[in-house]
mmCIF file of C-alpha atoms and ligand atoms in Angstrom:
data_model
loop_
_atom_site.group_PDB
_atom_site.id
_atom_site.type_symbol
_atom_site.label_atom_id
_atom_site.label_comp_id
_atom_site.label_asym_id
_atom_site.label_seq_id
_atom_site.Cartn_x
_atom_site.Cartn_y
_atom_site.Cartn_z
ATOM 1 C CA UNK A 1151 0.000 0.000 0.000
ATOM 2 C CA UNK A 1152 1.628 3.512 -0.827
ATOM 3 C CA UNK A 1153 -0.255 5.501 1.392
ATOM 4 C CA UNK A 1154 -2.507 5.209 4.463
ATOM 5 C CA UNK A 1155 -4.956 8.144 3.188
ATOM 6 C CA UNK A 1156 -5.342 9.717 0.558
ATOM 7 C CA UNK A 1157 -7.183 13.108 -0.214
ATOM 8 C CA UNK A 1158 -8.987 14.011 -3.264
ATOM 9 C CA UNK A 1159 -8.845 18.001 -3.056
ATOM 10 C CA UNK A 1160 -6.596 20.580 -1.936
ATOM 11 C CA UNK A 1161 -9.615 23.029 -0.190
ATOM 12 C CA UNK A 1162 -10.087 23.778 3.095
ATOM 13 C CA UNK A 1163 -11.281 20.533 3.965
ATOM 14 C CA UNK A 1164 -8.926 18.706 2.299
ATOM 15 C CA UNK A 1165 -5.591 21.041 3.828
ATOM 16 C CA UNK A 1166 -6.726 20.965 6.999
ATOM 17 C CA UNK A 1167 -7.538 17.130 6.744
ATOM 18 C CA UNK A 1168 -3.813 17.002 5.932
ATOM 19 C CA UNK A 1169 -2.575 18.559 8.435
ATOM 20 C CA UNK A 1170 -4.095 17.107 11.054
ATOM 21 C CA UNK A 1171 -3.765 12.916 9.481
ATOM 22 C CA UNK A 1172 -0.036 14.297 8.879
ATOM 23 C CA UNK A 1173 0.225 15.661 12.565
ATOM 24 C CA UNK A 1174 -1.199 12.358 13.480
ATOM 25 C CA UNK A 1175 1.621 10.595 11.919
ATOM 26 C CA UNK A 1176 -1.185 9.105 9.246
ATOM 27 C CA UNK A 1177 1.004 9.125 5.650
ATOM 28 C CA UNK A 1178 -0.801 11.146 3.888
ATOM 29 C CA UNK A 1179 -0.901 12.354 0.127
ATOM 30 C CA UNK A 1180 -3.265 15.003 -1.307
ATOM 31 C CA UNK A 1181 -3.711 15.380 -4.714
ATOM 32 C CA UNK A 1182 -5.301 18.427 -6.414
ATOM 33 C CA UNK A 1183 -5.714 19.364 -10.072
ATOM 34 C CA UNK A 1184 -4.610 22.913 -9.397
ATOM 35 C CA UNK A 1185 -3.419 24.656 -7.182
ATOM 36 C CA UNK A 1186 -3.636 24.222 -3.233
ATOM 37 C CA UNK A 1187 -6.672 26.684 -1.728
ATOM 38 C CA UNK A 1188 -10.059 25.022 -3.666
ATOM 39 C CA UNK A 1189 -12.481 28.291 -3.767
ATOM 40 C CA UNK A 1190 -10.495 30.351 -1.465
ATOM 41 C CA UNK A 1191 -8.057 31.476 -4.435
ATOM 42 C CA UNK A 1192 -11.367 32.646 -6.289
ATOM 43 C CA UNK A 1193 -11.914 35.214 -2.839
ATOM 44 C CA UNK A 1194 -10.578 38.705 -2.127
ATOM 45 C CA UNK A 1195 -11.610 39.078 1.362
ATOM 46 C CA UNK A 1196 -11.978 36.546 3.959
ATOM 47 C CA UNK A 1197 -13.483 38.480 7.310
ATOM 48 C CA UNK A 1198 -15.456 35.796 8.566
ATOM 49 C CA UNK A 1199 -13.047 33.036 9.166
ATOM 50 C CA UNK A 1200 -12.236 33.596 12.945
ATOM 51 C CA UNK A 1201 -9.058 35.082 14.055
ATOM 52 C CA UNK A 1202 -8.564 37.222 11.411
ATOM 53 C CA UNK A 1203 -10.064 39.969 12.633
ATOM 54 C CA UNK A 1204 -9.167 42.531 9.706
ATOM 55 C CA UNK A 1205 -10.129 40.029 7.438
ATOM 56 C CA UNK A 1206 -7.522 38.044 4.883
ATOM 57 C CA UNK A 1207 -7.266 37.360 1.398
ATOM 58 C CA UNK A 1208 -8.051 34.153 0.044
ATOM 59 C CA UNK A 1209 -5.104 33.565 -1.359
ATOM 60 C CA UNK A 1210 -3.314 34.292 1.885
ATOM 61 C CA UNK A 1211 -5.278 31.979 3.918
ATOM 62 C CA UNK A 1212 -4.940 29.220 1.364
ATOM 63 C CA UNK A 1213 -0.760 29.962 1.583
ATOM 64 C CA UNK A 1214 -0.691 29.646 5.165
ATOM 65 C CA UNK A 1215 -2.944 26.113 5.343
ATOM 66 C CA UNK A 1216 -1.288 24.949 2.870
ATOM 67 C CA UNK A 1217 2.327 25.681 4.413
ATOM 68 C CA UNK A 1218 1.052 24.507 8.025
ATOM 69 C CA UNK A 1219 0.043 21.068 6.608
ATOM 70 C CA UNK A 1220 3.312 20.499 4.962
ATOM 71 C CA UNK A 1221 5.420 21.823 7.956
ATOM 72 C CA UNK A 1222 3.735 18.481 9.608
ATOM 73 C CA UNK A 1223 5.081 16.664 6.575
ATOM 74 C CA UNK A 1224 1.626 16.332 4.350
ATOM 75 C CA UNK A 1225 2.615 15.506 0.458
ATOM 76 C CA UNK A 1226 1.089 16.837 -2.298
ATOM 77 C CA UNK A 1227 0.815 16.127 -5.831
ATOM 78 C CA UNK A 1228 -0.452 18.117 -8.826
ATOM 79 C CA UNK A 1229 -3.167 15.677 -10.619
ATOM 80 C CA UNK A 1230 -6.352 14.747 -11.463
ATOM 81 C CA UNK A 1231 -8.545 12.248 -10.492
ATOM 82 C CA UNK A 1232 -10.633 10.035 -12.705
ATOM 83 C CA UNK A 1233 -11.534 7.416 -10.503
ATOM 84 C CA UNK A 1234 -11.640 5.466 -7.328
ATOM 85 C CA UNK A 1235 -11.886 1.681 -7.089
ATOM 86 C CA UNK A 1236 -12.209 -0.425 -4.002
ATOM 87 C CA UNK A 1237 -10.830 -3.928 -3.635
ATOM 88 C CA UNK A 1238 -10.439 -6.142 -1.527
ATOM 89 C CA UNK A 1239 -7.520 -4.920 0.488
ATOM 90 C CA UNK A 1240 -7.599 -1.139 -0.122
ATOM 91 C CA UNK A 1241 -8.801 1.507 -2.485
ATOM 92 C CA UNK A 1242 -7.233 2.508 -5.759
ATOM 93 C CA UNK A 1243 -6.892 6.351 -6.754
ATOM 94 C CA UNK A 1244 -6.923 6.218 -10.789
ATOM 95 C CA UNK A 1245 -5.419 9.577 -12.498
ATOM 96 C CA UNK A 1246 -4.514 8.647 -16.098
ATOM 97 C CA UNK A 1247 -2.368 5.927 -16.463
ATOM 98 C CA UNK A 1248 -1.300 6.207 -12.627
ATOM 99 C CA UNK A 1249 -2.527 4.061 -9.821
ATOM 100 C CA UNK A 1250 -2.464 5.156 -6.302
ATOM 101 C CA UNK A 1251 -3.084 2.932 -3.370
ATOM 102 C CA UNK A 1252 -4.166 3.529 -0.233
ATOM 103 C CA UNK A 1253 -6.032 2.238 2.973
ATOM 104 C CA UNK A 1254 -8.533 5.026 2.880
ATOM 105 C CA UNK A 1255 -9.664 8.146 0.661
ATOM 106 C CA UNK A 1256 -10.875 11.391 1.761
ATOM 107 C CA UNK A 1257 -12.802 13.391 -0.894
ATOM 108 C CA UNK A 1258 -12.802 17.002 -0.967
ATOM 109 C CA UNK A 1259 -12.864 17.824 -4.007
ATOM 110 C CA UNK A 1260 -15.389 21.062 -3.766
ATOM 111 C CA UNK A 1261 -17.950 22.161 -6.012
ATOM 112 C CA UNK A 1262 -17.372 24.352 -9.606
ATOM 113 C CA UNK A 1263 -19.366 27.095 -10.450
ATOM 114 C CA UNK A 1264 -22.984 26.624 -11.812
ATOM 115 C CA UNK A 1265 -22.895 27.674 -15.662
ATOM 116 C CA UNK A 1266 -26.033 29.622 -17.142
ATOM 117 C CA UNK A 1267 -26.375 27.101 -19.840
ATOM 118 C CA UNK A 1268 -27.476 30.211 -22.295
ATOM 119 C CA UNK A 1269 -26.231 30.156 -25.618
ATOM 120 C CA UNK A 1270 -22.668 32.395 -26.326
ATOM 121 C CA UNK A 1271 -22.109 31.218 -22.221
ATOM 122 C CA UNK A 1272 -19.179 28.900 -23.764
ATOM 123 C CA UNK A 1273 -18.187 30.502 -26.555
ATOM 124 C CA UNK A 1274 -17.366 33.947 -24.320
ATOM 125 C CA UNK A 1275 -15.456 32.342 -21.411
ATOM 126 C CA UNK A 1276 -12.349 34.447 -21.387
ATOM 127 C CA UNK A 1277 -13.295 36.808 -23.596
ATOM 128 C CA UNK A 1278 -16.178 38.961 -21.350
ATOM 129 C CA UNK A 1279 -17.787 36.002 -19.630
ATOM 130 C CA UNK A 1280 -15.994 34.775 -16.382
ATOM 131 C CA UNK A 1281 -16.663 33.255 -13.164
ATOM 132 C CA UNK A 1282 -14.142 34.832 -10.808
ATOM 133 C CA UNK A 1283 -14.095 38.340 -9.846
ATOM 134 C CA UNK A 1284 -11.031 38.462 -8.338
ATOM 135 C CA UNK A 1285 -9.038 36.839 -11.547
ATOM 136 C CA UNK A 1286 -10.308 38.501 -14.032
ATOM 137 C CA UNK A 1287 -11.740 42.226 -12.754
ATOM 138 C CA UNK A 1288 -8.839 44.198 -13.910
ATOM 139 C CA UNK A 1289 -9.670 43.234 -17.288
ATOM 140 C CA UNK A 1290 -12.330 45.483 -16.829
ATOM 141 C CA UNK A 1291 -11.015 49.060 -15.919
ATOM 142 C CA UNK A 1292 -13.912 51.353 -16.877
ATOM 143 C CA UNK A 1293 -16.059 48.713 -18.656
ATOM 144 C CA UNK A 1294 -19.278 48.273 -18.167
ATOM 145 C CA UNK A 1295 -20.345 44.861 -16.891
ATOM 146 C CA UNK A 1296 -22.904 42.537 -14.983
ATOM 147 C CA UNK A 1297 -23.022 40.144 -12.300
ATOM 148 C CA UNK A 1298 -25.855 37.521 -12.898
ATOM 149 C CA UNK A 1299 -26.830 35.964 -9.131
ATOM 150 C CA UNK A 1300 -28.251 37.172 -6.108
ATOM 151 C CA UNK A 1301 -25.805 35.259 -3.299
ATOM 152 C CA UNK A 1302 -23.058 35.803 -1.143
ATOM 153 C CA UNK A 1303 -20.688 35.292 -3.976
ATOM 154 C CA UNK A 1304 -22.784 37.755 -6.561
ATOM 155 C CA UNK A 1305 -22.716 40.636 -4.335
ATOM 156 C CA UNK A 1306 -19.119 40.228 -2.699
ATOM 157 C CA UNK A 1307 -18.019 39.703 -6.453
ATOM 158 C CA UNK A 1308 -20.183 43.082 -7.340
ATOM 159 C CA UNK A 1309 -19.028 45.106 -4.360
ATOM 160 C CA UNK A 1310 -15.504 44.030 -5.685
ATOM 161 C CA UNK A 1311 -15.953 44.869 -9.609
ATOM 162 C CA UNK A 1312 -16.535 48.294 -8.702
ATOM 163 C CA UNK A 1313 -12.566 48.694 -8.017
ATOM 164 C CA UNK A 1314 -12.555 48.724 -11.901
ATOM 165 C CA UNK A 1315 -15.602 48.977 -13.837
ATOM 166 C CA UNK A 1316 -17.511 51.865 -14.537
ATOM 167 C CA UNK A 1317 -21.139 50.922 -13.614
ATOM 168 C CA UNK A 1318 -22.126 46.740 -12.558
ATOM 169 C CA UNK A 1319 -25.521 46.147 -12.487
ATOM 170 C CA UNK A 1320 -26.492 42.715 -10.886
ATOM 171 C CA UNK A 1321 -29.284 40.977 -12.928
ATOM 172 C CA UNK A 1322 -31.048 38.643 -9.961
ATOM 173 C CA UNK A 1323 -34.132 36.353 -11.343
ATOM 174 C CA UNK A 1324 -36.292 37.574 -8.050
ATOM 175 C CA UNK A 1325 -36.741 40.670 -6.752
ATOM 176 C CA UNK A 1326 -35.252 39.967 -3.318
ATOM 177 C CA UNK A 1327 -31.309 39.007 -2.279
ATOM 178 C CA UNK A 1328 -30.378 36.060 -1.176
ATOM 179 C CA UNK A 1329 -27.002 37.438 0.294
ATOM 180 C CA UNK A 1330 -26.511 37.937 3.942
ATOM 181 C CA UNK A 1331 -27.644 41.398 5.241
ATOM 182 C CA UNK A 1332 -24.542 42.635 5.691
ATOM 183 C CA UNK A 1333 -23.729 42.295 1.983
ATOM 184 C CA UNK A 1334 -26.847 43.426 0.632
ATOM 185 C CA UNK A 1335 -26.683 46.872 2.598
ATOM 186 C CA UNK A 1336 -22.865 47.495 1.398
ATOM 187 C CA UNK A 1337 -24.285 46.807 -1.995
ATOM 188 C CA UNK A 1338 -27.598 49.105 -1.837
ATOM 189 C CA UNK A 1339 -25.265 52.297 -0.406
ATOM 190 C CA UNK A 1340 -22.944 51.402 -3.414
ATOM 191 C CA UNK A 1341 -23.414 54.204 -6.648
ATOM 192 C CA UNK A 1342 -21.833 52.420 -8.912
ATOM 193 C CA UNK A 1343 -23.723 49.220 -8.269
ATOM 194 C CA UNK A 1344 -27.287 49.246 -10.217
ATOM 195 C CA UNK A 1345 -30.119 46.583 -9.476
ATOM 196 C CA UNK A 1346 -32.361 44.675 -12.392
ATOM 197 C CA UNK A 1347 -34.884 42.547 -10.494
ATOM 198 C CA UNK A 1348 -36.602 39.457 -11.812
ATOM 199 C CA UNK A 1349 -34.476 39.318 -15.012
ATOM 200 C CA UNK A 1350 -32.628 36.223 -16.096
ATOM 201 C CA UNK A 1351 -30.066 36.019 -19.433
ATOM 202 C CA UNK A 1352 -31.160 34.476 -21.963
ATOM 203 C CA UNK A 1353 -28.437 34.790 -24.533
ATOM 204 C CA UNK A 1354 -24.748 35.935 -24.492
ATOM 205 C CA UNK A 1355 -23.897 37.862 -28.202
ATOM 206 C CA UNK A 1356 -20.582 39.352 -29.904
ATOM 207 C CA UNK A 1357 -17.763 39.021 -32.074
ATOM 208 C CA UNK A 1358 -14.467 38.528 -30.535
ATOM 209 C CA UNK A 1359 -15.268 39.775 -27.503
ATOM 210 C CA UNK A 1360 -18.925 39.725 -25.533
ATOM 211 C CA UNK A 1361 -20.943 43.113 -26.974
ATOM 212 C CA UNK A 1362 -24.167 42.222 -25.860
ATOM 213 C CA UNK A 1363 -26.540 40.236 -23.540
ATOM 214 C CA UNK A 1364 -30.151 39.666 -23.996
ATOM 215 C CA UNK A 1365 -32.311 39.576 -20.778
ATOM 216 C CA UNK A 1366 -36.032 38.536 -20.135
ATOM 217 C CA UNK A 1367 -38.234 39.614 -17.512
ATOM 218 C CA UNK A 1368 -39.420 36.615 -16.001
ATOM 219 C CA UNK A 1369 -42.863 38.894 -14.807
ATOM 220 C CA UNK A 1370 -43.752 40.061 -18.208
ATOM 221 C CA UNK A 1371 -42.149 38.066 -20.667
ATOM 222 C CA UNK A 1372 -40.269 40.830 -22.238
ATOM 223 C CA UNK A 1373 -36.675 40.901 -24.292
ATOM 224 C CA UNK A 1374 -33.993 43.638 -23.852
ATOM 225 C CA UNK A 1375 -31.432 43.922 -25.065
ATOM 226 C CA UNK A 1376 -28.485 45.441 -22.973
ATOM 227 C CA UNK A 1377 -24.921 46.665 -25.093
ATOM 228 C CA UNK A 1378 -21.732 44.805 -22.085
ATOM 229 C CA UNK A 1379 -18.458 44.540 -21.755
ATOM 230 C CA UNK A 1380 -18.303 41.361 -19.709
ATOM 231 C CA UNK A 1381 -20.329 39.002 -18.018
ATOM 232 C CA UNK A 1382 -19.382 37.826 -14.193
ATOM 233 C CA UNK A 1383 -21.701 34.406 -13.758
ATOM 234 C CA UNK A 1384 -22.487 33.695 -9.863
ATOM 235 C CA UNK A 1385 -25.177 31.898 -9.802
ATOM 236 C CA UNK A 1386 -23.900 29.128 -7.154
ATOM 237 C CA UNK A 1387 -21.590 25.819 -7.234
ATOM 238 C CA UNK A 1388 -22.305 22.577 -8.244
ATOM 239 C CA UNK A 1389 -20.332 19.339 -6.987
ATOM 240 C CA UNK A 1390 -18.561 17.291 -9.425
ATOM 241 C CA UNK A 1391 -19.161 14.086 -8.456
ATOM 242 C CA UNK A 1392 -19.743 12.226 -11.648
ATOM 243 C CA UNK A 1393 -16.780 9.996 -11.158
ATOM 244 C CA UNK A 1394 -18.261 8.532 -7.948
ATOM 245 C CA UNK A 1395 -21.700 7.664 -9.596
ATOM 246 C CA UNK A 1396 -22.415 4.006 -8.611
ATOM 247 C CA UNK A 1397 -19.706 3.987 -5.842
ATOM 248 C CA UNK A 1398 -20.872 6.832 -3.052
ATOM 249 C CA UNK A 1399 -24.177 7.696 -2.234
ATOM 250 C CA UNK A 1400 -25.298 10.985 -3.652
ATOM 251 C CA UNK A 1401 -28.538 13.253 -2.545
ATOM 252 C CA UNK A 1402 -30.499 14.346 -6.391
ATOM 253 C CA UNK A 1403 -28.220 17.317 -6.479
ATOM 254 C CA UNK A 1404 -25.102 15.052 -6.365
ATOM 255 C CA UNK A 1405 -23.576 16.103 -3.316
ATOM 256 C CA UNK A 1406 -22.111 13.566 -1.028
ATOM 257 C CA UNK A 1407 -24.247 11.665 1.731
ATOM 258 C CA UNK A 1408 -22.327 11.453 4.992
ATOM 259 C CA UNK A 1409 -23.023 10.806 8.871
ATOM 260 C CA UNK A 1410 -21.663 12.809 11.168
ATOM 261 C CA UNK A 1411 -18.316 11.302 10.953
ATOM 262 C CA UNK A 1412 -17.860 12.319 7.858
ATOM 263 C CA UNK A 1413 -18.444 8.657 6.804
ATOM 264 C CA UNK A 1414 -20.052 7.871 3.243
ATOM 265 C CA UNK A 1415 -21.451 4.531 2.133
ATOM 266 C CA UNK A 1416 -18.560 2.925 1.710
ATOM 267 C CA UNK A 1417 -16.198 2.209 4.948
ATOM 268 C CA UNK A 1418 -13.110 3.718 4.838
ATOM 269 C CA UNK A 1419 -13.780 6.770 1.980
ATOM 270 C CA UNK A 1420 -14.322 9.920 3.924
ATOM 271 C CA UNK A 1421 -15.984 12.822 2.605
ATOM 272 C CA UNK A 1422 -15.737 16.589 3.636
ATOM 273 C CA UNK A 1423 -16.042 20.069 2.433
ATOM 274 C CA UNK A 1424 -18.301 21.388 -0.061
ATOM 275 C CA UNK A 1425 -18.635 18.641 -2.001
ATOM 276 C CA UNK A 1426 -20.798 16.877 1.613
ATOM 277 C CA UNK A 1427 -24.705 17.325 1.077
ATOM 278 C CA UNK A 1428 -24.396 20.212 4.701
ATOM 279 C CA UNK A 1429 -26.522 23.120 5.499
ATOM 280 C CA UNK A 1430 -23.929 26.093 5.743
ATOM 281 C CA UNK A 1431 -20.745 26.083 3.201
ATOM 282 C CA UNK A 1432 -17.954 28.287 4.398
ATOM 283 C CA UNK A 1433 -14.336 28.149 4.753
ATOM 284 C CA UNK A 1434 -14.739 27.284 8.828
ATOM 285 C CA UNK A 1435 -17.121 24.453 7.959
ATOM 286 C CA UNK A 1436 -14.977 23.166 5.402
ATOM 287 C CA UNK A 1437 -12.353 23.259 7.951
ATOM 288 C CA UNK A 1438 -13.960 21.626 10.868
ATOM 289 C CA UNK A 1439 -15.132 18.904 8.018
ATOM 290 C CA UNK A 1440 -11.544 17.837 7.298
ATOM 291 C CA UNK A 1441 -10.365 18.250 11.077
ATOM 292 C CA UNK A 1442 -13.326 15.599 11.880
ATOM 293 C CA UNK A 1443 -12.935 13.653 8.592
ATOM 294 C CA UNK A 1444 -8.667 13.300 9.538
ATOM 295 C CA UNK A 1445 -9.465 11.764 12.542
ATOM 296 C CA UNK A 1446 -11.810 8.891 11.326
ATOM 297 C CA UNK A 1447 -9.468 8.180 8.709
ATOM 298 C CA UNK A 1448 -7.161 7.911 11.334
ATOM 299 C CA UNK A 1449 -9.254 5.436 13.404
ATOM 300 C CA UNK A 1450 -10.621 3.551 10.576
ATOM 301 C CA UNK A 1451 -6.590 2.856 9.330
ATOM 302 C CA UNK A 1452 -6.084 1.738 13.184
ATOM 303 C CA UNK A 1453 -8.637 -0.680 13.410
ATOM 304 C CA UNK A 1454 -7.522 -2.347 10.139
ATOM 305 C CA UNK A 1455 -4.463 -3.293 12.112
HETATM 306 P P1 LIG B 2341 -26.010 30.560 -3.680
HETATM 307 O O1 LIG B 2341 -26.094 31.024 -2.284
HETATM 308 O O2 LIG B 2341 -26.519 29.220 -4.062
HETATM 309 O O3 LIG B 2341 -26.733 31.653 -4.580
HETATM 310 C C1 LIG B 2341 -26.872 31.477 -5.956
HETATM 311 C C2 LIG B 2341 -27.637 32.651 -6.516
HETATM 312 O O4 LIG B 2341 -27.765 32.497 -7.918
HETATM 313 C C3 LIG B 2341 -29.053 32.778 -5.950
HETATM 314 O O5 LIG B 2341 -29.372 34.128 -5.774
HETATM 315 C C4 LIG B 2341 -29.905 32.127 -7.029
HETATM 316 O O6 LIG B 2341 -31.189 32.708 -7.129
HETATM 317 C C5 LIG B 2341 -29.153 32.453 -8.283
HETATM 318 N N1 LIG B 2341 -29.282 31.424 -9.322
HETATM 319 C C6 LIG B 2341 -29.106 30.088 -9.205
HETATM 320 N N2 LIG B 2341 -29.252 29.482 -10.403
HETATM 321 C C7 LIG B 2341 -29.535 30.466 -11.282
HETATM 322 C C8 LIG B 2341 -29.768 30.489 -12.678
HETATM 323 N N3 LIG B 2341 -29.737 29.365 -13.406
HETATM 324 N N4 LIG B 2341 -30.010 31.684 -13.269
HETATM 325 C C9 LIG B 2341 -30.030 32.826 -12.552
HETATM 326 N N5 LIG B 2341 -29.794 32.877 -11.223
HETATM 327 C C10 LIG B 2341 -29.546 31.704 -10.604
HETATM 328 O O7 LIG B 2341 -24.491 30.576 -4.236
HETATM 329 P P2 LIG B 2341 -23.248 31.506 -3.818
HETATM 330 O O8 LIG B 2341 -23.644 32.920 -3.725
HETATM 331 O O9 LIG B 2341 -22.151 31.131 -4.736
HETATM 332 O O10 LIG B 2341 -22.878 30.975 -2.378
HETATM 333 C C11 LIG B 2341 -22.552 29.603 -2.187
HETATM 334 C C12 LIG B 2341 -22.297 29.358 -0.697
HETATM 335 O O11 LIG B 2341 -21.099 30.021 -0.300
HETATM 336 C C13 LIG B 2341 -23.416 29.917 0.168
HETATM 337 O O12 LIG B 2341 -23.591 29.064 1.253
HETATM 338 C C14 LIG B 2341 -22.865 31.244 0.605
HETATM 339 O O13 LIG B 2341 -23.422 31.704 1.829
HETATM 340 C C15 LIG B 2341 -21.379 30.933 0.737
HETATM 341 N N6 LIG B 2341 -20.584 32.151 0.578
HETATM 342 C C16 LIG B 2341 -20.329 32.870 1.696
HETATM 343 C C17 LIG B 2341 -19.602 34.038 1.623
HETATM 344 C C18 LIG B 2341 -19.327 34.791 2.880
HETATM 345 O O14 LIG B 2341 -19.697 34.329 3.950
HETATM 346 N N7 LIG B 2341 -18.700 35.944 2.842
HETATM 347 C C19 LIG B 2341 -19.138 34.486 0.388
HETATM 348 C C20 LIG B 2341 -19.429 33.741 -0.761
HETATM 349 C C21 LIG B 2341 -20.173 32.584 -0.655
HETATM 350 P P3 LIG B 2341 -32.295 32.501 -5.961
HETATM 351 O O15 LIG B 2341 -31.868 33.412 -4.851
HETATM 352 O O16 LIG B 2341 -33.543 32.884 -6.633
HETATM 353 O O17 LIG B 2341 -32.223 31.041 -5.607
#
C-alpha cells in the first residue's frame, strides 16, 4: 500500500484534513488538479473566518494552510482524479495511467461554479464572460459589466468589480437578495452598483469579444437587449461528483451523503467540504469537516491493524 490516506482536493477541507492525518503521523498524500486553496483562491476578502479579525485574502489563507500542513510533513501532488476503485484490500486512486493505493480516501474535491447554460455562455469564457471576480476584474477598468446571481458570492463579487468597472448592475431572477444582510446593505449604499430585479439572461452575443446580452423579464415576458463589456456568472456551485456515480451515495443534487463522521457509504472513503450534502458552506465548515474527517481516517486505518 503507498499511502494510508489519501485526499482528493486541496480546499479547506482537504488542507486541513492534511494537516491534522499528517500531525497524526497518518502518511498522507493530497492530490489536487490545481493549485492548493479550492475556492479560497477565487476570494478577495476573507473576514469571517475567525481570528482574522481585519479580514484576509483568500489567497493568503490558502498559503498559510497549505504551508502549516506540509510543515507536519503532508505531500502533495499536482493531478487529477478520474476514478476510485475499491478492492479487496484497499482503495485505488486512478489519475490517467497512474494508480495510487491507499487504505482510505478522503474526498474534498469542492464544487465548480454553476454555468447559465445560455447560448454564447461557452463561446465567451475568457473573452467577457468569467466566473471569478477576483481573476479577471482588472480586465475590466472602466467597462461596463454585470453580475448575474443574487448570493453571497454575486454581491461580494459586485461590491468588488466596482474597483474597476464603470457601472455593474447585478441581474437577480427575483426581486429579493439572497445574500446575507450585511452584503446586501454594502451593496444598496454602493453608486456604482445598479439593481435589475426578476431578469434572467437568456443569450450571451458578440464578435471577438462579448458586446451584448439579452435579458427577459421573467414577470412580463419581455426581451432587452443590454450593449456589455463582460459578463461575471455567480449563480452558485455545483459538486462534481460524476466519477463517484455508482460507488458513493449521492442526494439528487449530487452532493455527497455522509453521517456525522464524515463517513459515506462505503467504509473507509471519507468525505468533507463542499462537495458533503451540509446546510452552511464556508471556509470554517470546510475546515472543521476535514479536522473531523482526519481523525476517522485515522481510526478507521487503526482498526484495520
Ligand atoms: P447561492 O447562495 O446558491 O446563490 C446562488 C444565486 O444564484 C441565488 O441568488 C440564485 O437565485 C441564483 N441562481 C441560481 N441558479 C440560477 C440560474 N440558473 N439563473 C439565474 N440565477 C440563478 O451561491 P453563492 O452565492 O455562490 O454561495 C454559495 C455558498 O457560499 C453559500 O452558502 C454562501 O453563503 C457561501 N458564501 C459565503 C460568503 C461569505 O460568507 N462571505 C461568500 C461567498 C459565498 P435565488 O436566490 O432565486 O435562488
Amino acid at each position: 500500500m503507498d499511502w494510508d490516506l489519501i485526499i482528493i482536493g486541496g480546499g479547506p477541507a482537504g488542507l486541513t484534513a492534511g494537516l491534522y492525518a499528517s500531525r497524526a503521523k497518518v502518511k498522507t498524500l493530497l492530490l489536487e488538479k490545481l493549485m492548493p486553496g479550492g475556492q479560497m483562491t477565487n476570494t478577495t476578502e476573507i473576514e469571517n473566518y475567525p481570528g482574522t479579525p481585519k479580514g484576509t485574502t483568500g489567497t493568503e489563507l490558502a498559503f498559510r494552510m497549505e504551508e502549516q500542513a506540509k510543515e507536519f510533513g503532508l505531500t502533495i501532488v499536482s493531478k487529477e482524479v478520474d476514478a476510485i476503485k475499491v478492492q479487496e484490500r484497499g482503495k485505488l486512486v486512478l489519475c490517467g495511467n497512474e494508480v495510487y493505493t491507499a487504505k482510505s480516501i478522503l474526498i474534498a474535491s469542492g464544487a465548480e461554479p454553476r454555468k447559465l447554460q445560455v447560448p454564447g455562455e461557452e463561446e465567451y469564457i475568457g473573452r467577457g464572460v468569467s466566473y471569478c471576480a477576483t481573476c479577471d476584474g482588472a480586465f475590466f477598468s472602466d467597462k461596463d459589466i454585470i453580475v448575474v446571481g443574487g448570493g453571497d458570492t454575486a454581491i461580494e463579487e459586485a461590491l468588488f468589480l466596482t474597483r474597476y468597472a464603470r457601472k455593474v448592475k447585478v441581474i437577480h431572477r427575483r426581486d429579493k437578495l439572497r445574500a446575507t444582510q450585511i452584503l446586501q446593505e454594502r451593496a444598496f449604499k454602493n453608486k456604482n452598483i445598479e439593481f435589475i430585479w426578476d431578469s434572467v439572461v437568456k443569450e450571451i452575443k458578440g464578435t471577438a469579444l462579448v458586446e451584448e446580452v439579452i435579458l427577459e423579464n421573467v414577470k412580463t415576458g419581455e426581451l432587452t437587449s443590454m450593449p456589455i463589456d463582460g459578463i461575471f456568472v455567480a449563480v452558485g456551485y455545483v459538486p462534481d461528483t460524476k466519477f463517484l456515480e455508482g460507488l458513493i451515495t449521492l442526494d439528487s443534487n449530487g452532493y455527497i451523503i455522509t453521517n456525522e463522521n464524515m463517513e459515506t457509504n462505503i467504509p473507509g472513503i471519507f468525505a468533507a467540504g463542499d462537495i458533503r450534502k451540509k446546510p452552511l458552506r464556508q471556509v470554517v465548515t470546510a475546515a472543521s469537516d476535514g479536522a473531523i474527517a482526519a481523525v476517522m481516517a485515522s481510526n478507521y486505518i487503526e482498526n484495520l491493524g
